[in-house]
Amino acid sequence: MPFVRIDLRRGRTEEELQAVSRAVHRALTETAGVPEDDYFQVITQHEAGEFRYDPGYLGISRTDSLIFIAITMGRGRGAETKRALYARTAQLLEESAGVRPEDVMIIVTENTLEDWSFGQGIAQHARGDRTGGEAR
């Protein structure tokens, strides 16, 4: 049950945005056990003055093609799963969207089942309420 925010510099084509979106989702399904239909993302493009980063932090050479990926998901995935997610995301972004691994920054934030409402004003997972769809 991830919610993904993808932030990048303005200027990408619709095809590039689609490739980025699909790569991130595929990495989540392959490494973190996310179902195919659990697909919730917001992609935001920013003007140059709204998108700031250190081009050499931790010795990693970043360019204006940098993508910030913020993933909020339920607790329970260990460090090994997260490392696999980071690596697979970078690999798929390079293969499908031509994004250098150095230009991929990922932040995972975990929360609990009570922190999610998928609609109808119900915390579907916390209550075991399957109204409006099967809880995962």
Coordinates of C-alpha atoms in Angstrom, one line a residue:
M1 CA 0.0 0.0 0.0
P2 CA 2.5 2.6 -1.0
F3 CA 1.8 6.2 -1.9
V4 CA 4.5 7.6 -4.1
R5 CA 5.5 11.2 -4.8
I6 CA 7.9 11.8 -7.7
D7 CA 9.5 15.2 -8.1
L8 CA 11.7 16.3 -11.0
R9 CA 12.6 19.2 -13.1
R10 CA 10.1 20.4 -15.7
G11 CA 10.7 19.4 -19.3
R12 CA 10.1 15.7 -19.4
T13 CA 7.8 14.3 -22.1
E14 CA 4.6 12.4 -21.3
E15 CA 6.4 9.2 -22.4
E16 CA 9.3 9.9 -20.1
L17 CA 7.0 10.5 -17.2
Q18 CA 5.1 7.3 -17.9
A19 CA 8.4 5.3 -18.0
V20 CA 9.5 6.8 -14.7
S21 CA 6.1 6.0 -13.1
R22 CA 6.0 2.4 -14.4
A23 CA 9.7 1.8 -13.4
V24 CA 9.0 2.9 -9.8
H25 CA 5.9 0.8 -9.5
R26 CA 7.5 -2.2 -11.1
A27 CA 10.4 -2.0 -8.6
L28 CA 7.8 -1.9 -5.7
T29 CA 6.0 -4.9 -7.0
E30 CA 9.1 -6.9 -7.6
T31 CA 10.9 -6.2 -4.4
A32 CA 8.4 -5.1 -1.8
G33 CA 5.5 -7.4 -2.5
V34 CA 3.2 -4.6 -3.7
P35 CA 0.2 -5.8 -5.7
E36 CA 0.0 -4.6 -9.4
D37 CA -3.2 -2.7 -8.8
D38 CA -1.9 -0.9 -5.7
Y39 CA -0.8 2.0 -7.9
F40 CA -1.1 5.5 -6.3
Q41 CA 1.4 8.2 -7.5
V42 CA 1.7 11.9 -7.8
I43 CA 4.3 13.3 -10.3
T44 CA 5.2 16.9 -9.9
Q45 CA 7.5 18.8 -12.3
H46 CA 9.3 21.9 -11.0
E47 CA 10.8 25.0 -12.5
A48 CA 14.6 25.3 -12.0
G49 CA 14.3 27.7 -9.1
E50 CA 11.9 25.4 -7.3
F51 CA 14.1 22.3 -7.5
R52 CA 17.3 22.4 -5.3
Y53 CA 19.9 19.9 -4.5
D54 CA 23.6 19.6 -3.7
P55 CA 25.3 18.3 -6.9
G56 CA 28.0 16.4 -5.0
Y57 CA 26.6 15.4 -1.6
L58 CA 28.2 12.2 -0.4
G59 CA 30.5 12.2 -3.4
I60 CA 27.6 11.4 -5.8
S61 CA 27.6 13.5 -9.0
R62 CA 24.0 14.7 -9.6
T63 CA 22.7 16.6 -12.6
D64 CA 19.5 18.5 -13.4
S65 CA 18.0 15.1 -14.3
L66 CA 17.7 14.2 -10.6
I67 CA 14.5 12.6 -9.5
F68 CA 13.3 12.6 -5.9
I69 CA 11.1 9.6 -5.1
A70 CA 9.3 9.7 -1.7
I71 CA 7.5 6.4 -0.9
T72 CA 5.1 6.2 2.0
M73 CA 4.2 2.6 2.9
G74 CA 3.2 0.3 5.7
R75 CA 5.8 -1.0 8.2
G76 CA 7.2 -4.4 8.0
R77 CA 9.8 -4.3 5.2
G78 CA 13.3 -4.8 6.5
A79 CA 16.6 -3.2 5.5
E80 CA 17.4 -5.9 2.9
T81 CA 14.0 -5.4 1.1
K82 CA 14.6 -1.6 1.1
R83 CA 18.1 -2.0 -0.3
A84 CA 16.7 -4.2 -3.1
L85 CA 14.0 -1.6 -3.8
Y86 CA 16.5 1.2 -4.1
A87 CA 18.8 -0.9 -6.4
R88 CA 15.9 -2.2 -8.6
T89 CA 14.3 1.3 -8.9
A90 CA 17.6 2.8 -10.1
Q91 CA 18.2 -0.1 -12.5
L92 CA 14.7 0.1 -14.0
L93 CA 14.9 3.9 -14.3
E94 CA 18.1 3.7 -16.1
E95 CA 16.9 0.9 -18.5
S96 CA 13.4 2.4 -19.3
A97 CA 13.8 6.1 -18.8
G98 CA 17.5 6.8 -19.3
V99 CA 18.0 8.2 -15.8
R100 CA 21.5 7.7 -14.3
P101 CA 21.5 5.9 -11.0
E102 CA 23.3 8.9 -9.6
D103 CA 20.2 11.0 -10.3
V104 CA 17.8 8.8 -8.3
M105 CA 17.2 9.8 -4.7
I106 CA 14.7 7.6 -2.8
I107 CA 13.2 8.3 0.7
V108 CA 11.0 5.6 2.3
T109 CA 8.7 6.6 5.2
E110 CA 6.8 3.9 7.0
N111 CA 3.5 4.1 8.9
T112 CA 0.8 1.9 10.4
L113 CA -2.4 0.5 9.1
E114 CA -4.4 3.2 10.9
D115 CA -2.7 5.8 8.8
W116 CA -4.5 4.9 5.6
S117 CA -7.9 5.6 4.2
F118 CA -8.4 4.6 0.6
G119 CA -11.8 6.2 0.4
Q120 CA -15.2 6.3 2.0
G121 CA -13.8 7.8 5.2
I122 CA -12.7 4.3 6.4
A123 CA -9.4 3.0 7.5
Q124 CA -9.9 -0.2 5.5
H125 CA -6.8 -2.1 6.7
A126 CA -7.0 -1.0 10.4
R127 CA -10.7 -2.0 10.7
G128 CA -10.6 -5.0 8.5
D129 CA -13.4 -3.3 6.6
R130 CA -13.4 -4.5 3.0
T131 CA -16.0 -2.0 1.9
G132 CA -15.0 -0.6 -1.5
G133 CA -12.4 -3.2 -2.2
E134 CA -10.4 -6.0 -0.7
A135 CA -7.9 -5.0 2.0
R136 CA -4.3 -6.0 1.3

